Amino acid sequence: MVYIIAIIIFLLLALYTVIPYGLSRGLGWKVMKRAESPTDIAFTFDDGPDPTYTPVLLDVLKENGVKATFFVVGNKAEKNPDIIRRMHREGHLLGIHNYEHTSNWLMSPWKVKEGIEKTADIIEEITGERTVYYRPPWGILNLIDFIKDNRYRIILWSISAEDWKASGGSDKIRRALTRIKGGDVVLLHDCGDTPGADIEAPAITIDALKDVLPTVKAKGYTCVRVDEMQ
């Protein structure tokens, strides 16, 4: 009897975690990982806003005429409303990265939903606009993300520079981003205080982007928000 119960628990956990992960990350089911455009590229940034790094990143984006998408953590947005206002004022798209940077596998469906809604409320209160774009922490989805209503569009990525670690420096990021092609959604980070990340890593990302952004544009690509991708 204990063996049967253990099997049932294992299958339920797999249904809640591993199967949705495989369907989304592997097959791209019910998520956006890239677009069909031969020229559009979407740079996306997770885990902020960070009061040290995000303003510097915004300066670099502005200098290069790039509009990006920021998936913000709700409790950080609450603490840094001026940065959120600046993102919105300068034409960037704001998305949800949940209220805390915790894996959806480690939270109940109700806690996940509460965090999404709370973050959407915070963004709306600061900017006057309610976002419908959502990227779960680490891109990890659970079963409820698949069966809940379709108010939110789930955005993953097609290229990651693994820039949450400082090892390899900016050259590692430059090399990773040489693979960019039309339709790609690029995952980067503007905050390094999440579990497993290096606190100084965003400075390296920003340094690499100073070279990457002009190069990308020189190749004929257009940097757009994810809601503008064709």
C-alpha positions as YAML, in Angstrom:
chain: A
units: angstrom
residues:
- id: 1
  name: MET
  ca: [0.00, 0.00, 0.00]
- id: 2
  name: VAL
  ca: [2.84, 2.39, 0.90]
- id: 3
  name: TYR
  ca: [4.48, 1.58, -2.45]
- id: 4
  name: ILE
  ca: [1.30, 2.44, -4.36]
- id: 5
  name: ILE
  ca: [0.91, 5.72, -2.46]
- id: 6
  name: ALA
  ca: [4.53, 6.61, -3.24]
- id: 7
  name: ILE
  ca: [3.95, 5.91, -6.94]
- id: 8
  name: ILE
  ca: [0.82, 8.08, -6.96]
- id: 9
  name: ILE
  ca: [2.65, 10.94, -5.23]
- id: 10
  name: PHE
  ca: [5.52, 10.66, -7.71]
- id: 11
  name: LEU
  ca: [3.14, 10.76, -10.69]
- id: 12
  name: LEU
  ca: [1.29, 13.76, -9.29]
- id: 13
  name: LEU
  ca: [4.55, 15.63, -8.72]
- id: 14
  name: ALA
  ca: [5.68, 14.79, -12.26]
- id: 15
  name: LEU
  ca: [2.36, 16.02, -13.62]
- id: 16
  name: TYR
  ca: [2.72, 19.29, -11.68]
- id: 17
  name: THR
  ca: [6.39, 19.92, -12.52]
- id: 18
  name: VAL
  ca: [8.40, 17.83, -14.98]
- id: 19
  name: ILE
  ca: [5.76, 17.32, -17.67]
- id: 20
  name: PRO
  ca: [4.88, 21.04, -17.98]
- id: 21
  name: TYR
  ca: [8.60, 21.83, -18.05]
- id: 22
  name: GLY
  ca: [9.18, 19.43, -20.92]
- id: 23
  name: LEU
  ca: [6.19, 20.67, -22.89]
- id: 24
  name: SER
  ca: [7.17, 24.33, -22.53]
- id: 25
  name: ARG
  ca: [10.97, 24.31, -22.68]
- id: 26
  name: GLY
  ca: [11.29, 21.37, -25.02]
- id: 27
  name: LEU
  ca: [8.30, 21.70, -27.35]
- id: 28
  name: GLY
  ca: [7.39, 25.36, -26.85]
- id: 29
  name: TRP
  ca: [3.77, 24.47, -26.07]
- id: 30
  name: LYS
  ca: [1.66, 27.44, -24.91]
- id: 31
  name: VAL
  ca: [4.70, 29.70, -24.67]
- id: 32
  name: MET
  ca: [6.57, 32.12, -26.92]
- id: 33
  name: LYS
  ca: [10.25, 31.24, -27.34]
- id: 34
  name: ARG
  ca: [10.97, 33.02, -30.63]
- id: 35
  name: ALA
  ca: [9.20, 34.70, -33.55]
- id: 36
  name: GLU
  ca: [9.23, 34.10, -37.29]
- id: 37
  name: SER
  ca: [10.60, 37.52, -38.23]
- id: 38
  name: PRO
  ca: [13.87, 37.47, -40.22]
- id: 39
  name: THR
  ca: [14.92, 40.84, -38.76]
- id: 40
  name: ASP
  ca: [13.32, 41.40, -35.34]
- id: 41
  name: ILE
  ca: [15.22, 40.58, -32.14]
- id: 42
  name: ALA
  ca: [13.89, 40.98, -28.60]
- id: 43
  name: PHE
  ca: [16.33, 41.64, -25.77]
- id: 44
  name: THR
  ca: [14.72, 40.72, -22.44]
- id: 45
  name: PHE
  ca: [16.02, 41.28, -18.91]
- id: 46
  name: ASP
  ca: [15.05, 39.38, -15.78]
- id: 47
  name: ASP
  ca: [15.24, 39.75, -12.00]
- id: 48
  name: GLY
  ca: [15.30, 43.56, -11.59]
- id: 49
  name: PRO
  ca: [14.87, 46.36, -11.17]
- id: 50
  name: ASP
  ca: [18.24, 46.83, -9.49]
- id: 51
  name: PRO
  ca: [19.02, 50.35, -8.23]
- id: 52
  name: THR
  ca: [22.71, 50.01, -9.17]
- id: 53
  name: TYR
  ca: [22.66, 48.26, -12.54]
- id: 54
  name: THR
  ca: [19.28, 48.89, -14.15]
- id: 55
  name: PRO
  ca: [19.71, 52.68, -14.59]
- id: 56
  name: VAL
  ca: [23.10, 52.08, -16.27]
- id: 57
  name: LEU
  ca: [21.54, 49.47, -18.54]
- id: 58
  name: LEU
  ca: [18.75, 51.88, -19.43]
- id: 59
  name: ASP
  ca: [21.38, 54.48, -20.37]
- id: 60
  name: VAL
  ca: [23.04, 51.98, -22.74]
- id: 61
  name: LEU
  ca: [19.72, 51.01, -24.32]
- id: 62
  name: LYS
  ca: [18.80, 54.67, -24.80]
- id: 63
  name: GLU
  ca: [22.17, 55.48, -26.39]
- id: 64
  name: ASN
  ca: [21.61, 52.67, -28.91]
- id: 65
  name: GLY
  ca: [17.93, 53.39, -29.58]
- id: 66
  name: VAL
  ca: [16.91, 49.96, -28.28]
- id: 67
  name: LYS
  ca: [13.52, 49.11, -26.80]
- id: 68
  name: ALA
  ca: [13.65, 46.06, -24.54]
- id: 69
  name: THR
  ca: [11.38, 43.97, -22.31]
- id: 70
  name: PHE
  ca: [11.91, 43.79, -18.55]
- id: 71
  name: PHE
  ca: [10.41, 40.95, -16.51]
- id: 72
  name: VAL
  ca: [10.42, 42.51, -13.07]
- id: 73
  name: VAL
  ca: [10.20, 41.02, -9.60]
- id: 74
  name: GLY
  ca: [7.24, 42.57, -7.80]
- id: 75
  name: ASN
  ca: [8.88, 43.27, -4.44]
- id: 76
  name: LYS
  ca: [11.79, 45.01, -6.21]
- id: 77
  name: ALA
  ca: [9.41, 47.07, -8.33]
- id: 78
  name: GLU
  ca: [7.72, 48.22, -5.13]
- id: 79
  name: LYS
  ca: [11.06, 49.40, -3.75]
- id: 80
  name: ASN
  ca: [12.18, 51.09, -6.99]
- id: 81
  name: PRO
  ca: [9.11, 52.73, -8.55]
- id: 82
  name: ASP
  ca: [11.17, 55.50, -10.17]
- id: 83
  name: ILE
  ca: [13.08, 52.92, -12.23]
- id: 84
  name: ILE
  ca: [9.80, 51.31, -13.31]
- id: 85
  name: ARG
  ca: [8.49, 54.74, -14.33]
- id: 86
  name: ARG
  ca: [11.65, 55.36, -16.33]
- id: 87
  name: MET
  ca: [11.35, 52.01, -18.12]
- id: 88
  name: HIS
  ca: [7.79, 52.85, -19.08]
- id: 89
  name: ARG
  ca: [8.57, 56.46, -20.01]
- id: 90
  name: GLU
  ca: [11.42, 55.39, -22.31]
- id: 91
  name: GLY
  ca: [9.23, 52.93, -24.17]
- id: 92
  name: HIS
  ca: [10.27, 49.59, -22.74]
- id: 93
  name: LEU
  ca: [7.77, 46.79, -22.10]
- id: 94
  name: LEU
  ca: [7.21, 45.65, -18.54]
- id: 95
  name: GLY
  ca: [6.42, 42.04, -17.79]
- id: 96
  name: ILE
  ca: [5.88, 39.92, -14.69]
- id: 97
  name: HIS
  ca: [8.55, 37.71, -13.09]
- id: 98
  name: ASN
  ca: [6.37, 37.03, -10.03]
- id: 99
  name: TYR
  ca: [6.42, 38.86, -6.71]
- id: 100
  name: GLU
  ca: [9.40, 36.91, -5.35]
- id: 101
  name: HIS
  ca: [12.10, 35.06, -7.28]
- id: 102
  name: THR
  ca: [10.99, 31.57, -6.27]
- id: 103
  name: SER
  ca: [10.53, 28.54, -8.49]
- id: 104
  name: ASN
  ca: [6.93, 27.75, -9.39]
- id: 105
  name: TRP
  ca: [7.69, 24.14, -8.46]
- id: 106
  name: LEU
  ca: [8.22, 25.20, -4.85]
- id: 107
  name: MET
  ca: [4.99, 27.17, -4.54]
- id: 108
  name: SER
  ca: [1.36, 26.15, -4.45]
- id: 109
  name: PRO
  ca: [-0.81, 27.12, -7.44]
- id: 110
  name: TRP
  ca: [-2.51, 29.71, -5.25]
- id: 111
  name: LYS
  ca: [0.79, 31.28, -4.20]
- id: 112
  name: VAL
  ca: [1.96, 31.49, -7.82]
- id: 113
  name: LYS
  ca: [-1.30, 33.12, -8.91]
- id: 114
  name: GLU
  ca: [-1.23, 35.54, -6.00]
- id: 115
  name: GLY
  ca: [2.32, 36.63, -6.87]
- id: 116
  name: ILE
  ca: [1.50, 37.15, -10.55]
- id: 117
  name: GLU
  ca: [-1.58, 39.23, -9.81]
- id: 118
  name: LYS
  ca: [0.19, 41.25, -7.12]
- id: 119
  name: THR
  ca: [3.06, 42.10, -9.47]
- id: 120
  name: ALA
  ca: [0.62, 43.06, -12.24]
- id: 121
  name: ASP
  ca: [-1.13, 45.35, -9.75]
- id: 122
  name: ILE
  ca: [2.16, 46.99, -8.75]
- id: 123
  name: ILE
  ca: [3.16, 47.64, -12.36]
- id: 124
  name: GLU
  ca: [-0.28, 49.07, -13.14]
- id: 125
  name: GLU
  ca: [-0.24, 51.31, -10.07]
- id: 126
  name: ILE
  ca: [3.15, 52.74, -11.06]
- id: 127
  name: THR
  ca: [2.68, 53.06, -14.84]
- id: 128
  name: GLY
  ca: [-1.08, 53.20, -15.32]
- id: 129
  name: GLU
  ca: [-0.93, 50.20, -17.66]
- id: 130
  name: ARG
  ca: [-1.57, 46.54, -16.84]
- id: 131
  name: THR
  ca: [0.81, 44.05, -18.38]
- id: 132
  name: VAL
  ca: [-0.18, 40.67, -19.83]
- id: 133
  name: TYR
  ca: [3.36, 39.32, -20.31]
- id: 134
  name: TYR
  ca: [4.78, 36.80, -17.87]
- id: 135
  name: ARG
  ca: [8.02, 34.85, -17.48]
- id: 136
  name: PRO
  ca: [8.26, 32.54, -14.46]
- id: 137
  name: PRO
  ca: [11.54, 32.49, -12.53]
- id: 138
  name: TRP
  ca: [14.09, 30.25, -14.28]
- id: 139
  name: GLY
  ca: [11.44, 29.67, -16.97]
- id: 140
  name: ILE
  ca: [10.00, 26.88, -14.83]
- id: 141
  name: LEU
  ca: [6.29, 26.30, -15.36]
- id: 142
  name: ASN
  ca: [3.91, 24.12, -13.42]
- id: 143
  name: LEU
  ca: [0.66, 22.46, -14.43]
- id: 144
  name: ILE
  ca: [-1.48, 25.41, -13.33]
- id: 145
  name: ASP
  ca: [0.42, 27.73, -15.69]
- id: 146
  name: PHE
  ca: [-0.96, 25.63, -18.54]
- id: 147
  name: ILE
  ca: [-4.58, 25.33, -17.45]
- id: 148
  name: LYS
  ca: [-5.19, 28.78, -15.95]
- id: 149
  name: ASP
  ca: [-6.95, 31.44, -17.99]
- id: 150
  name: ASN
  ca: [-5.20, 33.00, -20.97]
- id: 151
  name: ARG
  ca: [-4.93, 36.55, -19.66]
- id: 152
  name: TYR
  ca: [-1.16, 36.27, -19.53]
- id: 153
  name: ARG
  ca: [1.15, 35.44, -22.39]
- id: 154
  name: ILE
  ca: [4.09, 33.31, -21.27]
- id: 155
  name: ILE
  ca: [7.44, 34.38, -22.72]
- id: 156
  name: LEU
  ca: [10.53, 32.16, -22.56]
- id: 157
  name: TRP
  ca: [13.62, 32.58, -24.79]
- id: 158
  name: SER
  ca: [15.61, 31.13, -27.67]
- id: 159
  name: ILE
  ca: [19.08, 32.37, -26.65]
- id: 160
  name: SER
  ca: [20.63, 32.63, -23.19]
- id: 161
  name: ALA
  ca: [24.11, 34.00, -22.56]
- id: 162
  name: GLU
  ca: [24.14, 32.46, -19.06]
- id: 163
  name: ASP
  ca: [25.04, 35.91, -17.85]
- id: 164
  name: TRP
  ca: [23.95, 35.37, -14.25]
- id: 165
  name: LYS
  ca: [27.49, 34.08, -13.59]
- id: 166
  name: ALA
  ca: [30.51, 36.38, -13.80]
- id: 167
  name: SER
  ca: [32.86, 33.61, -14.95]
- id: 168
  name: GLY
  ca: [34.00, 34.04, -18.55]
- id: 169
  name: GLY
  ca: [33.53, 37.78, -18.39]
- id: 170
  name: SER
  ca: [32.02, 39.89, -21.13]
- id: 171
  name: ASP
  ca: [33.76, 37.82, -23.83]
- id: 172
  name: LYS
  ca: [31.55, 34.87, -22.92]
- id: 173
  name: ILE
  ca: [28.44, 36.99, -23.46]
- id: 174
  name: ARG
  ca: [29.73, 38.43, -26.74]
- id: 175
  name: ARG
  ca: [30.44, 34.93, -28.06]
- id: 176
  name: ALA
  ca: [27.00, 33.67, -27.03]
- id: 177
  name: LEU
  ca: [25.27, 36.59, -28.71]
- id: 178
  name: THR
  ca: [27.09, 36.07, -32.02]
- id: 179
  name: ARG
  ca: [24.50, 33.30, -32.56]
- id: 180
  name: ILE
  ca: [21.65, 35.83, -32.71]
- id: 181
  name: LYS
  ca: [19.38, 35.59, -35.73]
- id: 182
  name: GLY
  ca: [16.05, 37.07, -36.70]
- id: 183
  name: GLY
  ca: [13.18, 36.09, -34.43]
- id: 184
  name: ASP
  ca: [15.32, 35.38, -31.39]
- id: 185
  name: VAL
  ca: [14.24, 36.23, -27.86]
- id: 186
  name: VAL
  ca: [17.40, 36.88, -25.86]
- id: 187
  name: LEU
  ca: [17.53, 36.23, -22.11]
- id: 188
  name: LEU
  ca: [19.78, 38.52, -20.03]
- id: 189
  name: HIS
  ca: [19.74, 39.84, -16.46]
- id: 190
  name: ASP
  ca: [19.90, 43.27, -14.86]
- id: 191
  name: CYS
  ca: [20.18, 42.02, -11.27]
- id: 192
  name: GLY
  ca: [22.56, 39.51, -9.69]
- id: 193
  name: ASP
  ca: [21.14, 38.97, -6.21]
- id: 194
  name: THR
  ca: [19.06, 35.88, -6.99]
- id: 195
  name: PRO
  ca: [20.08, 32.37, -5.84]
- id: 196
  name: GLY
  ca: [22.91, 31.00, -7.95]
- id: 197
  name: ALA
  ca: [23.80, 34.37, -9.51]
- id: 198
  name: ASP
  ca: [26.85, 36.54, -8.97]
- id: 199
  name: ILE
  ca: [26.12, 40.00, -7.63]
- id: 200
  name: GLU
  ca: [28.57, 41.66, -10.04]
- id: 201
  name: ALA
  ca: [27.38, 39.78, -13.14]
- id: 202
  name: PRO
  ca: [25.07, 42.53, -14.52]
- id: 203
  name: ALA
  ca: [28.05, 44.89, -14.87]
- id: 204
  name: ILE
  ca: [29.64, 42.36, -17.20]
- id: 205
  name: THR
  ca: [26.43, 42.02, -19.21]
- id: 206
  name: ILE
  ca: [26.17, 45.79, -19.61]
- id: 207
  name: ASP
  ca: [29.80, 46.01, -20.73]
- id: 208
  name: ALA
  ca: [29.21, 43.34, -23.39]
- id: 209
  name: LEU
  ca: [26.06, 45.05, -24.64]
- id: 210
  name: LYS
  ca: [28.00, 48.21, -25.40]
- id: 211
  name: ASP
  ca: [29.64, 46.23, -28.21]
- id: 212
  name: VAL
  ca: [26.84, 43.79, -29.05]
- id: 213
  name: LEU
  ca: [24.02, 46.28, -29.64]
- id: 214
  name: PRO
  ca: [25.78, 48.33, -32.35]
- id: 215
  name: THR
  ca: [26.97, 45.10, -34.00]
- id: 216
  name: VAL
  ca: [23.47, 43.64, -34.07]
- id: 217
  name: LYS
  ca: [22.05, 46.78, -35.64]
- id: 218
  name: ALA
  ca: [24.90, 46.93, -38.18]
- id: 219
  name: LYS
  ca: [23.88, 43.43, -39.32]
- id: 220
  name: GLY
  ca: [20.43, 44.75, -40.20]
- id: 221
  name: TYR
  ca: [18.50, 43.47, -37.19]
- id: 222
  name: THR
  ca: [15.90, 45.57, -35.38]
- id: 223
  name: CYS
  ca: [15.69, 45.39, -31.59]
- id: 224
  name: VAL
  ca: [12.04, 45.40, -30.48]
- id: 225
  name: ARG
  ca: [9.86, 44.62, -27.50]
- id: 226
  name: VAL
  ca: [8.34, 41.14, -27.41]
- id: 227
  name: ASP
  ca: [4.90, 42.58, -28.07]
- id: 228
  name: GLU
  ca: [6.24, 44.11, -31.32]
- id: 229
  name: MET
  ca: [7.76, 40.95, -32.76]
- id: 230
  name: GLN
  ca: [6.33, 39.80, -36.07]
...
